[in-house]
Coordinates of C-alpha atoms in Angstrom, one line a residue:
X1 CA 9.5 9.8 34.6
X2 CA 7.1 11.2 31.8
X3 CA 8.0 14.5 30.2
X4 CA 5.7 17.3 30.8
X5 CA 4.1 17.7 27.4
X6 CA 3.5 13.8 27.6
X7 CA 1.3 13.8 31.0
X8 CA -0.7 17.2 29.4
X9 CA -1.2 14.6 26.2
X10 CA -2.3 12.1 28.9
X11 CA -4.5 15.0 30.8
X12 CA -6.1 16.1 27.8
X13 CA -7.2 12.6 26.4
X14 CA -9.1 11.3 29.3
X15 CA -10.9 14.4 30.3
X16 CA -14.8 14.3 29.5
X17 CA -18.0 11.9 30.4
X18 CA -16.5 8.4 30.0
X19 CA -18.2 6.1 27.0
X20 CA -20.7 4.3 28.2
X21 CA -21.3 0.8 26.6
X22 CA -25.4 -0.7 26.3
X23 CA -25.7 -4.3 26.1
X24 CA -28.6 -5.9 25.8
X25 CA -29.6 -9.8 25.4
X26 CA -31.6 -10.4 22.0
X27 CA -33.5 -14.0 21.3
X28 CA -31.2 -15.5 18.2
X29 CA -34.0 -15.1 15.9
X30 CA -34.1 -13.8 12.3
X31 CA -34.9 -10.0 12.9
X32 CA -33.9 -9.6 16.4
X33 CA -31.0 -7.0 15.9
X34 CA -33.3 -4.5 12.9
X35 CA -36.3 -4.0 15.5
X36 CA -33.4 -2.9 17.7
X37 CA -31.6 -0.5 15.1
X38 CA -34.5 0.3 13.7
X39 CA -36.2 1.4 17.6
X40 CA -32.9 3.3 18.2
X41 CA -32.9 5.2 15.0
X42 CA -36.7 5.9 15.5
X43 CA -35.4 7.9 18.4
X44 CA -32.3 9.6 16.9
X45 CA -29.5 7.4 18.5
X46 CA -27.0 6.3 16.3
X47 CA -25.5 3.3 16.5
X48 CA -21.5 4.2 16.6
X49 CA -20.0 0.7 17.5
X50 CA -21.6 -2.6 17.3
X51 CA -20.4 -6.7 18.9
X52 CA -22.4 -9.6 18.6
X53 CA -21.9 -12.8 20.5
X54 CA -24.5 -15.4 20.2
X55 CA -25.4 -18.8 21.6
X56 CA -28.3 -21.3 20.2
X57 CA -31.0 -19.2 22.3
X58 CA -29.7 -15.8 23.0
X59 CA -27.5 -13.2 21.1
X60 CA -25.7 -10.9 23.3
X61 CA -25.6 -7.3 21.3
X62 CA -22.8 -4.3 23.1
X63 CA -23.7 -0.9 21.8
X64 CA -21.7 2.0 21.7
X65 CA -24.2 4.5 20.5
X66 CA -24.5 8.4 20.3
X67 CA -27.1 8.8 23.1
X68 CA -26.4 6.5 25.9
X69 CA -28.6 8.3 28.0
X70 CA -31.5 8.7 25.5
X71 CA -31.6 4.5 24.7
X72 CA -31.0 3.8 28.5
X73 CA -34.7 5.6 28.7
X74 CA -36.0 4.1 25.8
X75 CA -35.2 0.6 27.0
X76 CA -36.4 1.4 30.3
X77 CA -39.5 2.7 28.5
X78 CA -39.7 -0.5 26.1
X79 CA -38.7 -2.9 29.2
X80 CA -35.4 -4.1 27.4
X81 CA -33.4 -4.8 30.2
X82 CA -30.0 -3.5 29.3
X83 CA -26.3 -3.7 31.0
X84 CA -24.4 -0.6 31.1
X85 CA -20.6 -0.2 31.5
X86 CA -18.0 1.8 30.9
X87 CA -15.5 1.1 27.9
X88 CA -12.5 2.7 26.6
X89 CA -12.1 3.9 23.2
X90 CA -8.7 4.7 21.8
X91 CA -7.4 5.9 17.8
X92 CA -5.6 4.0 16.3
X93 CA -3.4 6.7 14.2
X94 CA 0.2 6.9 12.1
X95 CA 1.2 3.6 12.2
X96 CA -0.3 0.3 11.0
X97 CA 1.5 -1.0 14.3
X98 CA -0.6 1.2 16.7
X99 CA -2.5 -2.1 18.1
X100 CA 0.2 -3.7 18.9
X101 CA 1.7 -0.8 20.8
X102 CA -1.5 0.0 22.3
X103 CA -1.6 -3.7 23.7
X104 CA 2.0 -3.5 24.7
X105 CA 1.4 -0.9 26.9
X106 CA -1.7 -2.4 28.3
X107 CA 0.6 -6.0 28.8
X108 CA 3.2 -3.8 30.7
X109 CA 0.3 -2.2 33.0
X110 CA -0.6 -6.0 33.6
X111 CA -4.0 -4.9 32.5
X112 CA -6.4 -7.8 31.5
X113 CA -8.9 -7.3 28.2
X114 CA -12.2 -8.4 28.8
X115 CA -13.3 -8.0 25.4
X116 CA -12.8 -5.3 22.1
X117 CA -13.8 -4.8 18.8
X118 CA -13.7 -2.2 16.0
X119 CA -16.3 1.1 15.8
X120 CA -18.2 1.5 12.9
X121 CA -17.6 5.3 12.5
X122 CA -13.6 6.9 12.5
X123 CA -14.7 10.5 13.0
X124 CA -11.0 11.2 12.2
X125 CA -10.2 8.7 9.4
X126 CA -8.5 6.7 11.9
X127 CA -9.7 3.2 13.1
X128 CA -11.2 3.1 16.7
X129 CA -10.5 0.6 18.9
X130 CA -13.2 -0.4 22.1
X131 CA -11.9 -2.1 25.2
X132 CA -12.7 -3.4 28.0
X133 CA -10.0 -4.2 30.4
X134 CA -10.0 -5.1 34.8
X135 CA -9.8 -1.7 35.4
X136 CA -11.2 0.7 32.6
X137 CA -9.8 3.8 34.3
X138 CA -6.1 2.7 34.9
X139 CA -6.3 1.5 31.3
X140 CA -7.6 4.9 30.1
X141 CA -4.4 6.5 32.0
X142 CA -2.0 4.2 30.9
X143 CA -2.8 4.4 27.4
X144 CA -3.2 8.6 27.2
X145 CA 0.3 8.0 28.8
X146 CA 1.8 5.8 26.1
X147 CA 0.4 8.9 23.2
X148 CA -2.7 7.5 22.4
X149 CA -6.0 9.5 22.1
X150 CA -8.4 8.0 24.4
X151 CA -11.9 9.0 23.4
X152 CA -14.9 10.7 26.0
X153 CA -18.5 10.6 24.9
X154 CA -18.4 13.9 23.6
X155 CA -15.7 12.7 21.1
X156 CA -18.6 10.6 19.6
X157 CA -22.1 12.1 20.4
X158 CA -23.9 14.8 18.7

């Protein structure tokens, strides 16, 4: 049974707007990925966190960014068709062994990663860590249950 001040840790980490996640498909061509930055920064979104993954063709870009909502529009507007998820973002603080805890306690909730990687910002001087995992909301639990600050998308936008 968890003591009470760690479910009010827990409480207070996952309250907010989830982070939302953009990806979008880019041809694998010289250029591709600065007309994107450049048309997001055109229209005051910040790019926040940043994975590539790319094949001989195609070059598959997920955006964490400060206006979800605001580039959702703008792709729309542009006709970038865009996938949009929800992710998890959790600090990485104190310890150099925070990600292995952090996986630990994801391993012992038998909770799957689908994919991570590092954010470019650290509004607190601590690293941030993006997940994916089967099921983003028990992961978001289990982990503000285990001490960890989970991040909402106030945490990171304007």
């Amino acid at each position: 049974m968890q003591s009470d001040s760690l479910q009010e840790t827990a409480q207070a980490t996952t309250k907010g707007s989830p982070i939302r996640q953009l990806s979008v498909f880019l041809p694998n061509r010289v250029g591709s990925l600065m007309a994107l930055i450049k048309l997001l920064q055109e229209n005051s979104i910040e790019v926040l966190g940043l994975s590539m993954q790319d094949t001989t063709e195609m070059t598959l870009v997920r955006l964490i960014l400060s206006d979800p909502e605001g580039a959702a529009l703008l792709f729309i507007e542009k006709g970038i068709p865009y996938i949009d998820c929800q992710i998890i973002v959790v600090e990485l603080n104190e310890t150099v062994h925070r990600l292995t805890e952090c996986l630990s306690a994801l391993l012992a909730a038998e909770l799957n990663i689908e994919f991570c990687y590092p954010m470019l910002v650290r509004p607190n001087h601590f690293p941030l860590f993006v997940l994916h995992c089967d099921d983003v909301e028990m992961a978001g639990d289990v982990l503000g249950g285990a001490g960890f600050r989970v991040l909402c998308q106030s945490d990171l936008s304007r």
